[in-house]
Amino acid sequence: MIDFDVSELPQRPHEWAALVRAALAANQHDEYHWIEWKSALDLNDQQIVGQTLAKAIVAMANREPDIAGDYFGGAGVILIGLSDGTLHGVESVDHAQFEPRLTRFIGEDGPRWTPHWIPIDGETVLAIAVGAPRQGDPIHSFRAAAGKITPGTIYVRKGSRSVPADHEDLQRLARRSLPKQVQQSLDIDVEVRYPEALPRVAPNPADLAKYLADERQKLLEPLEAHLASLNTPLGFAAIKGALNTSSGEQDLLVKHLTAETRNPDRFRESVEEYLAEVANGWEAAMDAVAFVSLPAPEFVLINRSNRNYVDVRVQLHVAGQARAGDGTEDPLDVLPRPPKAWGTVNSFSSAFASQTDLAHELSLGFPSAPASIISNGGSFQIEFLDVNLRPRGEAVLDDEIVIVVPAERSEPVVAEWTATASNIDAVASGSFEIEFAASARVLYFHPDA
């Protein structure tokens, strides 16, 4: 290996002279892809210039940027006037005459090269620095014939030799000729804003018991009143006996049979089944209460760049005990529907209810496209749909989403987010903490309020 610092290309005459002395002291096998030396050449002979110097320049210019970059920042060096430890020197040639002789073979738009005439020990050495190859450079080839070298011939470096390119070399050079891919970035941020720390929530434990008791009383009271009015247990025998009673009692029984056909014991069972479903769905109902009663923070998308971002989509995730909702669901709609009240005429009331429900739905019109999609499941995820963002601009992603965090949660509430845009191949990501107050707000469910 040549004993020389190859981190930077020589700039001053004494630095070039030091490189020449290092080459003179080196072994002939120390030539590598980044350096080559030649003995005395007649630089006035155009064919010699083409067959030796032009070939070496083309081969060095066709190197791989990543490999070339380990030496002299990617530049290559050709020394003319020494070999096998012997200093031969060359005759200096006026640059105005030398440049056309060389560019005839490599082209004025070909490899970049710079000559340096180095005086050393009474002789002159020509050092040619070949510009570092870069991604996007064209494939360099001969522009004119030089002896047996025909126009279009492509040379590459294989170790210390300059040789014609093979199929693999051509594929490599074709890849190198592609424009450099600029690493794109999506310079945006996501923030959550609120005037004060958000409240944690705690349900009122007495609410569920009171609601169940009130519902049980409301559903069973008409049945108990009806049975009391008959003054007799219901059953086949009672109905048979009632047919032998007075006409007034018969009318009462006929009215009962016309309005209600359900078995009282089965009705009581259905009430208890309904109340059990209410207890199971109570937490969801309380969430719905929170979603319509608690303050909603503001999720904001910020463009920190000077470019437009199109169709920005943000996914936000919060782990642990936390839920999110937009307050569009009535708490009563979350709970199961109770059995039809005792004494309801089923055949008429159900048909009437279905028609009125349909009329109500039609009056609401078609729902608008959501600005976000919320997924709850222990933790929650929000997908904020496509937003266009101007340079240095901001956009509110949503200001109606409420986050419900139970009072027993002690760990910080951290939101992690990722974002993409349709006009850039990049992904932005980040996180932020959402501050919640230490004290909890007790929620109350008053369906009749």
Tab-separated table of C-alpha atoms in Angstrom:
chain	number	residue	atom	x	y	z
A	1	MET	CA	0.000	0.000	0.000
A	2	ILE	CA	1.294	3.458	-0.866
A	3	ASP	CA	2.457	5.292	2.263
A	4	PHE	CA	0.366	8.418	1.787
A	5	ASP	CA	-2.679	10.047	3.387
A	6	VAL	CA	-5.445	9.332	0.864
A	7	SER	CA	-8.222	11.183	2.759
A	8	GLU	CA	-7.788	14.369	0.695
A	9	LEU	CA	-6.546	15.016	-2.820
A	10	PRO	CA	-3.250	16.976	-2.925
A	11	GLN	CA	-3.707	20.690	-3.616
A	12	ARG	CA	-0.303	22.385	-3.263
A	13	PRO	CA	2.847	21.576	-5.301
A	14	HIS	CA	4.684	20.127	-2.299
A	15	GLU	CA	1.720	17.837	-1.582
A	16	TRP	CA	1.811	16.537	-5.160
A	17	ALA	CA	5.569	16.079	-4.896
A	18	ALA	CA	5.043	14.039	-1.702
A	19	LEU	CA	2.597	11.783	-3.567
A	20	VAL	CA	5.087	11.266	-6.411
A	21	ARG	CA	7.823	10.287	-3.901
A	22	ALA	CA	5.379	7.884	-2.201
A	23	ALA	CA	4.651	6.287	-5.590
A	24	LEU	CA	8.363	5.981	-6.341
A	25	ALA	CA	8.846	4.185	-3.026
A	26	ALA	CA	5.899	1.873	-3.567
A	27	ASN	CA	5.844	-1.617	-5.029
A	28	GLN	CA	4.651	-2.002	-8.607
A	29	HIS	CA	1.713	-4.022	-7.257
A	30	ASP	CA	0.533	-1.078	-5.165
A	31	GLU	CA	-1.290	0.406	-8.129
A	32	TYR	CA	-5.013	0.223	-7.472
A	33	HIS	CA	-8.278	1.506	-8.923
A	34	TRP	CA	-7.608	5.010	-7.604
A	35	ILE	CA	-3.988	5.462	-8.840
A	36	GLU	CA	-1.935	4.469	-11.876
A	37	TRP	CA	1.546	5.455	-13.025
A	38	LYS	CA	3.151	5.341	-16.448
A	39	SER	CA	6.753	5.659	-17.595
A	40	ALA	CA	7.926	8.366	-19.980
A	41	LEU	CA	5.332	8.999	-22.719
A	42	ASP	CA	5.504	11.212	-25.775
A	43	LEU	CA	2.634	13.536	-24.996
A	44	ASN	CA	2.989	15.102	-28.458
A	45	ASP	CA	1.925	11.802	-30.053
A	46	GLN	CA	-1.848	11.866	-30.270
A	47	GLN	CA	-2.231	8.090	-30.658
A	48	ILE	CA	-0.114	7.432	-27.549
A	49	VAL	CA	-2.167	9.963	-25.632
A	50	GLY	CA	-5.350	8.151	-26.718
A	51	GLN	CA	-4.166	4.577	-26.139
A	52	THR	CA	-2.707	5.205	-22.676
A	53	LEU	CA	-3.819	8.400	-20.992
A	54	ALA	CA	-7.367	8.656	-22.407
A	55	LYS	CA	-8.012	4.987	-21.642
A	56	ALA	CA	-6.911	5.432	-17.997
A	57	ILE	CA	-9.066	8.560	-17.578
A	58	VAL	CA	-12.184	6.897	-19.047
A	59	ALA	CA	-11.693	3.826	-16.849
A	60	MET	CA	-11.298	5.870	-13.660
A	61	ALA	CA	-14.304	8.030	-14.519
A	62	ASN	CA	-16.423	4.857	-14.854
A	63	ARG	CA	-15.774	3.707	-11.275
A	64	GLU	CA	-18.522	3.164	-8.701
A	65	PRO	CA	-19.022	6.291	-6.528
A	66	ASP	CA	-19.219	4.361	-3.255
A	67	ILE	CA	-15.972	2.489	-3.940
A	68	ALA	CA	-14.100	5.476	-5.339
A	69	GLY	CA	-15.094	7.635	-2.365
A	70	ASP	CA	-12.688	5.855	-0.009
A	71	TYR	CA	-9.671	7.539	-1.658
A	72	PHE	CA	-9.077	11.260	-2.270
A	73	GLY	CA	-12.806	11.924	-1.892
A	74	GLY	CA	-13.456	9.784	-4.966
A	75	ALA	CA	-10.900	11.373	-7.302
A	76	GLY	CA	-8.443	9.225	-9.272
A	77	VAL	CA	-4.786	10.023	-9.973
A	78	ILE	CA	-2.639	9.186	-13.003
A	79	LEU	CA	1.119	9.887	-12.757
A	80	ILE	CA	3.122	10.112	-16.020
A	81	GLY	CA	6.902	9.950	-15.830
A	82	LEU	CA	7.792	7.169	-13.361
A	83	SER	CA	7.718	3.368	-13.104
A	84	ASP	CA	9.135	0.633	-10.877
A	85	GLY	CA	10.722	3.131	-8.517
A	86	THR	CA	12.456	5.019	-11.322
A	87	LEU	CA	11.835	8.661	-12.090
A	88	HIS	CA	11.770	9.185	-15.874
A	89	GLY	CA	9.996	12.516	-16.225
A	90	VAL	CA	8.120	13.823	-19.242
A	91	GLU	CA	8.452	16.803	-21.513
A	92	SER	CA	6.081	19.577	-20.526
A	93	VAL	CA	3.452	20.426	-23.121
A	94	ASP	CA	1.544	23.657	-23.428
A	95	HIS	CA	-1.984	23.102	-22.093
A	96	ALA	CA	-3.526	24.830	-25.128
A	97	GLN	CA	-2.003	22.084	-27.289
A	98	PHE	CA	-2.372	19.176	-24.846
A	99	GLU	CA	-6.058	19.575	-24.005
A	100	PRO	CA	-7.397	19.166	-27.587
A	101	ARG	CA	-5.312	16.016	-28.050
A	102	LEU	CA	-6.969	14.462	-25.009
A	103	THR	CA	-10.534	15.783	-25.398
A	104	ARG	CA	-10.650	14.367	-28.926
A	105	PHE	CA	-10.895	10.918	-27.327
A	106	ILE	CA	-12.871	11.611	-24.152
A	107	GLY	CA	-15.028	14.574	-25.259
A	108	GLU	CA	-15.326	18.081	-23.872
A	109	ASP	CA	-18.403	16.912	-21.941
A	110	GLY	CA	-16.675	13.720	-20.836
A	111	PRO	CA	-14.764	12.958	-17.630
A	112	ARG	CA	-13.570	15.878	-15.532
A	113	TRP	CA	-9.760	16.057	-15.328
A	114	THR	CA	-7.140	18.522	-14.146
A	115	PRO	CA	-3.409	18.405	-15.071
A	116	HIS	CA	-0.632	19.225	-12.579
A	117	TRP	CA	3.002	19.549	-13.744
A	118	ILE	CA	5.156	18.528	-10.770
A	119	PRO	CA	8.884	19.442	-10.734
A	120	ILE	CA	10.872	16.893	-8.720
A	121	ASP	CA	14.593	16.147	-8.589
A	122	GLY	CA	15.237	17.950	-11.865
A	123	GLU	CA	12.489	16.142	-13.745
A	124	THR	CA	8.830	16.899	-14.435
A	125	VAL	CA	5.986	14.522	-13.657
A	126	LEU	CA	2.497	15.003	-15.059
A	127	ALA	CA	-0.201	14.280	-12.462
A	128	ILE	CA	-3.766	14.164	-13.753
A	129	ALA	CA	-6.563	14.271	-11.207
A	130	VAL	CA	-9.744	12.596	-12.539
A	131	GLY	CA	-12.949	13.967	-11.045
A	132	ALA	CA	-14.815	11.793	-8.556
A	133	PRO	CA	-17.627	9.737	-10.137
A	134	ARG	CA	-21.135	10.656	-8.999
A	135	GLN	CA	-24.538	9.074	-9.161
A	136	GLY	CA	-26.199	10.337	-12.331
A	137	ASP	CA	-22.949	10.556	-14.329
A	138	PRO	CA	-23.239	9.249	-17.898
A	139	ILE	CA	-21.353	6.186	-19.113
A	140	HIS	CA	-17.998	7.451	-20.416
A	141	SER	CA	-16.652	6.000	-23.659
A	142	PHE	CA	-14.205	6.768	-26.431
A	143	ARG	CA	-15.319	9.436	-28.909
A	144	ALA	CA	-12.642	8.717	-31.537
A	145	ALA	CA	-10.472	5.782	-32.597
A	146	ALA	CA	-7.056	5.362	-30.984
A	147	GLY	CA	-5.116	2.517	-32.577
A	148	LYS	CA	-7.196	-0.625	-32.026
A	149	ILE	CA	-9.593	1.212	-29.688
A	150	THR	CA	-12.775	2.006	-31.615
A	151	PRO	CA	-15.256	4.839	-30.922
A	152	GLY	CA	-17.805	3.859	-28.284
A	153	THR	CA	-15.431	1.546	-26.408
A	154	ILE	CA	-16.037	1.644	-22.667
A	155	TYR	CA	-13.226	1.034	-20.197
A	156	VAL	CA	-13.488	0.294	-16.469
A	157	ARG	CA	-11.002	-0.280	-13.661
A	158	LYS	CA	-10.448	-3.848	-12.474
A	159	GLY	CA	-7.930	-3.514	-9.697
A	160	SER	CA	-4.898	-1.750	-11.199
A	161	ARG	CA	-5.895	-2.403	-14.819
A	162	SER	CA	-8.033	-0.509	-17.307
A	163	VAL	CA	-10.039	-3.083	-19.286
A	164	PRO	CA	-13.049	-3.112	-21.648
A	165	ALA	CA	-16.384	-3.252	-19.837
A	166	ASP	CA	-18.265	-6.548	-19.727
A	167	HIS	CA	-22.010	-7.148	-19.399
A	168	GLU	CA	-22.052	-6.725	-15.601
A	169	ASP	CA	-20.043	-3.515	-15.870
A	170	LEU	CA	-22.548	-2.120	-18.373
A	171	GLN	CA	-25.454	-2.933	-16.021
A	172	ARG	CA	-23.654	-1.247	-13.139
A	173	LEU	CA	-22.910	1.855	-15.210
A	174	ALA	CA	-26.513	1.979	-16.387
A	175	ARG	CA	-27.667	2.027	-12.766
A	176	ARG	CA	-25.127	4.719	-11.954
A	177	SER	CA	-26.421	6.892	-14.806
A	178	LEU	CA	-29.849	7.149	-13.178
A	179	PRO	CA	-30.511	10.455	-11.385
A	180	LYS	CA	-29.672	10.482	-7.713
A	181	GLN	CA	-32.747	9.806	-5.625
A	182	VAL	CA	-33.272	12.743	-3.318
A	183	GLN	CA	-34.295	11.566	0.123
A	184	GLN	CA	-37.695	13.088	0.696
A	185	SER	CA	-39.005	14.087	4.067
A	186	LEU	CA	-42.413	15.017	5.397
A	187	ASP	CA	-41.731	17.966	7.682
A	188	ILE	CA	-44.941	18.136	9.668
A	189	ASP	CA	-45.972	17.888	13.297
A	190	VAL	CA	-49.134	16.998	15.196
A	191	GLU	CA	-50.179	18.744	18.395
A	192	VAL	CA	-53.085	18.588	20.815
A	193	ARG	CA	-54.306	21.853	22.322
A	194	TYR	CA	-56.609	22.545	25.267
A	195	PRO	CA	-56.994	25.504	27.651
A	196	GLU	CA	-56.451	23.399	30.767
A	197	ALA	CA	-55.700	19.823	31.789
A	198	LEU	CA	-58.435	17.443	30.678
A	199	PRO	CA	-60.580	15.753	33.343
A	200	ARG	CA	-60.290	12.110	34.287
A	201	VAL	CA	-63.664	10.469	34.780
A	202	ALA	CA	-65.334	8.289	37.391
A	203	PRO	CA	-68.916	7.001	37.119
A	204	ASN	CA	-71.396	7.428	39.977
A	205	PRO	CA	-71.701	3.875	41.382
A	206	ALA	CA	-75.266	4.547	42.539
A	207	ASP	CA	-76.478	5.414	39.043
A	208	LEU	CA	-76.618	1.854	37.753
A	209	ALA	CA	-78.532	0.486	40.729
A	210	LYS	CA	-81.044	3.342	40.556
A	211	TYR	CA	-81.476	2.997	36.793
A	212	LEU	CA	-82.100	-0.770	37.078
A	213	ALA	CA	-84.605	-0.280	39.870
A	214	ASP	CA	-86.462	2.461	37.981
A	215	GLU	CA	-86.573	0.380	34.773
A	216	ARG	CA	-87.817	-2.703	36.619
A	217	GLN	CA	-90.587	-0.704	38.278
A	218	LYS	CA	-91.593	1.054	35.035
A	219	LEU	CA	-91.849	-2.228	33.101
A	220	LEU	CA	-93.530	-4.402	35.731
A	221	GLU	CA	-95.947	-1.867	37.215
A	222	PRO	CA	-98.527	-2.113	34.360
A	223	LEU	CA	-98.473	-5.909	34.602
A	224	GLU	CA	-98.966	-5.922	38.368
A	225	ALA	CA	-101.771	-3.362	38.085
A	226	HIS	CA	-103.451	-5.457	35.393
A	227	LEU	CA	-103.220	-8.633	37.442
A	228	ALA	CA	-104.582	-6.823	40.447
A	229	SER	CA	-107.520	-5.567	38.405
A	230	LEU	CA	-108.448	-9.149	37.529
A	231	ASN	CA	-108.204	-10.043	41.201
A	232	THR	CA	-107.171	-13.539	40.211
A	233	PRO	CA	-104.004	-15.281	38.948
A	234	LEU	CA	-103.850	-15.632	35.181
A	235	GLY	CA	-104.108	-19.121	33.750
A	236	PHE	CA	-106.368	-21.288	31.700
A	237	ALA	CA	-108.565	-22.243	34.622
A	238	ALA	CA	-109.006	-18.584	35.634
A	239	ILE	CA	-109.993	-17.591	32.101
A	240	LYS	CA	-112.501	-20.450	31.947
A	241	GLY	CA	-114.032	-19.415	35.245
A	242	ALA	CA	-114.161	-15.766	34.233
A	243	LEU	CA	-116.382	-16.591	31.288
A	244	ASN	CA	-119.124	-17.478	33.782
A	245	THR	CA	-118.899	-14.124	35.556
A	246	SER	CA	-120.840	-10.963	34.987
A	247	SER	CA	-120.798	-9.165	31.640
A	248	GLY	CA	-118.603	-6.369	33.035
A	249	GLU	CA	-115.931	-8.814	34.080
A	250	GLN	CA	-116.195	-10.541	30.709
A	251	ASP	CA	-115.602	-7.194	28.923
A	252	LEU	CA	-112.512	-6.619	31.090
A	253	LEU	CA	-111.130	-10.029	30.185
A	254	VAL	CA	-111.830	-9.547	26.473
A	255	LYS	CA	-110.009	-6.217	26.568
A	256	HIS	CA	-107.029	-7.879	28.205
A	257	LEU	CA	-106.940	-10.700	25.649
A	258	THR	CA	-107.121	-8.254	22.758
A	259	ALA	CA	-104.303	-5.979	24.004
A	260	GLU	CA	-101.796	-8.477	25.418
A	261	THR	CA	-101.025	-12.070	24.495
A	262	ARG	CA	-97.705	-12.571	26.338
A	263	ASN	CA	-97.351	-14.878	29.311
A	264	PRO	CA	-96.781	-12.854	32.517
A	265	ASP	CA	-94.025	-15.135	33.811
A	266	ARG	CA	-92.185	-14.992	30.481
A	267	PHE	CA	-92.599	-11.211	30.444
A	268	ARG	CA	-90.974	-10.989	33.883
A	269	GLU	CA	-88.068	-13.110	32.608
A	270	SER	CA	-87.618	-10.864	29.581
A	271	VAL	CA	-87.481	-7.820	31.883
A	272	GLU	CA	-84.700	-9.400	33.947
A	273	GLU	CA	-82.800	-10.389	30.788
A	274	TYR	CA	-83.071	-6.808	29.583
A	275	LEU	CA	-81.784	-5.446	32.901
A	276	ALA	CA	-78.799	-7.818	32.769
A	277	GLU	CA	-77.954	-6.495	29.294
A	278	VAL	CA	-78.209	-2.943	30.630
A	279	ALA	CA	-75.689	-3.762	33.377
A	280	ASN	CA	-73.281	-5.234	30.800
A	281	GLY	CA	-73.558	-2.173	28.570
A	282	TRP	CA	-73.428	0.419	31.335
A	283	GLU	CA	-69.754	1.284	30.808
A	284	ALA	CA	-70.382	2.008	27.125
A	285	ALA	CA	-73.357	4.165	28.042
A	286	MET	CA	-71.243	6.116	30.517
A	287	ASP	CA	-68.635	6.614	27.782
A	288	ALA	CA	-71.368	8.067	25.587
A	289	VAL	CA	-72.303	10.393	28.463
A	290	ALA	CA	-68.666	11.482	28.708
A	291	PHE	CA	-68.389	12.013	24.954
A	292	VAL	CA	-71.273	14.505	25.014
A	293	SER	CA	-70.427	16.240	28.298
A	294	LEU	CA	-66.632	16.529	28.584
A	295	PRO	CA	-64.463	19.177	26.846
A	296	ALA	CA	-62.893	18.126	23.546
A	297	PRO	CA	-59.250	18.982	22.813
A	298	GLU	CA	-58.146	20.296	19.436
A	299	PHE	CA	-55.922	18.065	17.270
A	300	VAL	CA	-53.814	20.253	14.978
A	301	LEU	CA	-51.628	19.393	11.983
A	302	ILE	CA	-48.675	21.761	11.407
A	303	ASN	CA	-46.632	22.177	8.211
A	304	ARG	CA	-43.092	23.248	9.118
A	305	SER	CA	-41.861	23.262	5.504
A	306	ASN	CA	-42.157	25.625	2.540
A	307	ARG	CA	-44.005	23.149	0.322
A	308	ASN	CA	-47.598	22.051	-0.117
A	309	TYR	CA	-48.666	18.697	1.267
A	310	VAL	CA	-51.656	17.024	-0.375
A	311	ASP	CA	-54.052	14.503	1.179
A	312	VAL	CA	-52.209	14.241	4.483
A	313	ARG	CA	-53.485	11.289	6.514
A	314	VAL	CA	-52.632	10.939	10.201
A	315	GLN	CA	-52.944	7.865	12.404
A	316	LEU	CA	-52.832	8.457	16.154
A	317	HIS	CA	-52.674	5.751	18.818
A	318	VAL	CA	-52.981	5.914	22.606
A	319	ALA	CA	-52.155	2.771	24.564
A	320	GLY	CA	-53.580	1.705	27.892
A	321	GLN	CA	-56.897	2.544	29.521
A	322	ALA	CA	-58.319	5.253	27.302
A	323	ARG	CA	-61.223	5.619	24.880
A	324	ALA	CA	-62.230	8.232	22.335
A	325	GLY	CA	-65.529	9.349	20.842
A	326	ASP	CA	-67.072	12.257	18.984
A	327	GLY	CA	-70.340	12.601	20.912
A	328	THR	CA	-72.560	11.620	17.990
A	329	GLU	CA	-74.206	8.735	19.861
A	330	ASP	CA	-77.048	9.199	22.351
A	331	PRO	CA	-76.283	7.341	25.616
A	332	LEU	CA	-79.786	5.816	25.494
A	333	ASP	CA	-79.063	4.399	22.040
A	334	VAL	CA	-76.063	2.549	23.469
A	335	LEU	CA	-78.209	0.634	25.935
A	336	PRO	CA	-80.409	-2.293	24.806
A	337	ARG	CA	-84.066	-1.637	24.001
A	338	PRO	CA	-86.498	-2.652	26.752
A	339	PRO	CA	-89.347	-5.102	26.130
A	340	LYS	CA	-92.525	-3.498	24.859
A	341	ALA	CA	-94.633	-2.219	27.700
A	342	TRP	CA	-97.247	-4.609	29.024
A	343	GLY	CA	-100.580	-4.021	27.351
A	344	THR	CA	-99.097	-2.699	24.075
A	345	VAL	CA	-100.956	-3.785	20.945
A	346	ASN	CA	-97.984	-5.433	19.221
A	347	SER	CA	-99.433	-5.809	15.735
A	348	PHE	CA	-100.263	-2.113	15.467
A	349	SER	CA	-97.601	-0.417	17.556
A	350	SER	CA	-94.603	-2.186	15.997
A	351	ALA	CA	-95.727	-1.340	12.470
A	352	PHE	CA	-96.408	2.241	13.444
A	353	ALA	CA	-93.048	2.546	15.188
A	354	SER	CA	-91.171	1.201	12.187
A	355	GLN	CA	-92.834	3.741	9.907
A	356	THR	CA	-92.139	6.660	12.227
A	357	ASP	CA	-88.515	5.559	12.693
A	358	LEU	CA	-88.078	5.411	8.917
A	359	ALA	CA	-89.619	8.847	8.480
A	360	HIS	CA	-87.253	10.212	11.113
A	361	GLU	CA	-84.207	8.702	9.414
A	362	LEU	CA	-85.245	10.089	6.031
A	363	SER	CA	-85.690	13.538	7.524
A	364	LEU	CA	-82.052	13.497	8.656
A	365	GLY	CA	-80.750	13.148	5.106
A	366	PHE	CA	-77.613	11.286	4.134
A	367	PRO	CA	-74.712	11.408	6.620
A	368	SER	CA	-71.674	13.477	5.632
A	369	ALA	CA	-68.277	11.857	5.161
A	370	PRO	CA	-66.450	11.557	8.493
A	371	ALA	CA	-63.309	13.592	9.139
A	372	SER	CA	-61.891	10.819	11.282
A	373	ILE	CA	-62.343	7.147	12.095
A	374	ILE	CA	-62.176	6.069	15.758
A	375	SER	CA	-61.361	2.520	16.867
A	376	ASN	CA	-61.711	1.618	20.550
A	377	GLY	CA	-60.545	-1.580	22.185
A	378	GLY	CA	-58.850	-1.055	25.537
A	379	SER	CA	-56.575	1.488	23.901
A	380	PHE	CA	-57.793	3.603	20.980
A	381	GLN	CA	-56.710	4.688	17.507
A	382	ILE	CA	-57.883	7.659	15.469
A	383	GLU	CA	-57.361	7.964	11.727
A	384	PHE	CA	-57.691	11.563	10.582
A	385	LEU	CA	-58.626	11.532	6.916
A	386	ASP	CA	-57.098	13.486	4.048
A	387	VAL	CA	-56.183	17.121	4.729
A	388	ASN	CA	-54.417	19.554	2.371
A	389	LEU	CA	-51.756	21.652	4.059
A	390	ARG	CA	-50.243	24.861	2.708
A	391	PRO	CA	-46.614	25.889	3.356
A	392	ARG	CA	-46.081	26.899	6.993
A	393	GLY	CA	-49.790	26.399	7.511
A	394	GLU	CA	-51.915	24.671	10.122
A	395	ALA	CA	-55.117	22.666	9.928
A	396	VAL	CA	-57.428	21.484	12.684
A	397	LEU	CA	-57.811	17.749	12.237
A	398	ASP	CA	-60.708	17.497	14.675
A	399	ASP	CA	-62.016	19.501	17.622
A	400	GLU	CA	-64.955	17.301	18.615
A	401	ILE	CA	-63.190	14.129	19.793
A	402	VAL	CA	-63.334	13.563	23.551
A	403	ILE	CA	-60.767	11.350	25.276
A	404	VAL	CA	-62.024	9.370	28.260
A	405	VAL	CA	-59.386	8.329	30.785
A	406	PRO	CA	-60.564	6.567	33.971
A	407	ALA	CA	-59.595	7.952	37.342
A	408	GLU	CA	-57.589	4.831	38.212
A	409	ARG	CA	-55.117	5.280	35.354
A	410	SER	CA	-51.806	6.514	36.794
A	411	GLU	CA	-49.371	6.317	33.829
A	412	PRO	CA	-48.972	9.264	31.421
A	413	VAL	CA	-51.273	9.412	28.416
A	414	VAL	CA	-48.933	9.451	25.405
A	415	ALA	CA	-50.194	9.677	21.836
A	416	GLU	CA	-47.973	8.277	19.070
A	417	TRP	CA	-48.674	9.339	15.500
A	418	THR	CA	-47.603	8.704	11.917
A	419	ALA	CA	-48.479	10.736	8.838
A	420	THR	CA	-48.265	10.332	5.064
A	421	ALA	CA	-49.106	12.546	2.086
A	422	SER	CA	-50.071	11.591	-1.461
A	423	ASN	CA	-47.515	13.894	-3.090
A	424	ILE	CA	-44.383	12.754	-1.253
A	425	ASP	CA	-42.773	9.373	-0.590
A	426	ALA	CA	-42.073	9.750	3.095
A	427	VAL	CA	-43.522	9.002	6.520
A	428	ALA	CA	-43.469	11.428	9.431
A	429	SER	CA	-43.894	10.263	13.008
A	430	GLY	CA	-43.805	11.625	16.527
A	431	SER	CA	-45.502	11.598	19.901
A	432	PHE	CA	-46.878	13.965	22.510
A	433	GLU	CA	-48.271	13.689	26.019
A	434	ILE	CA	-51.853	14.669	26.808
A	435	GLU	CA	-52.157	16.255	30.231
A	436	PHE	CA	-54.969	15.078	32.498
A	437	ALA	CA	-55.932	16.544	35.842
A	438	ALA	CA	-55.121	14.606	39.000
A	439	SER	CA	-58.687	14.810	40.302
A	440	ALA	CA	-61.568	12.996	38.621
A	441	ARG	CA	-64.947	14.286	37.484
A	442	VAL	CA	-67.903	12.133	38.527
A	443	LEU	CA	-70.324	11.445	35.684
A	444	TYR	CA	-74.086	11.139	36.210
A	445	PHE	CA	-76.584	9.459	33.923
A	446	HIS	CA	-80.022	11.125	33.960
A	447	PRO	CA	-81.962	9.675	31.027
A	448	ASP	CA	-85.143	11.528	31.930
A	449	ALA	CA	-83.443	14.923	32.223
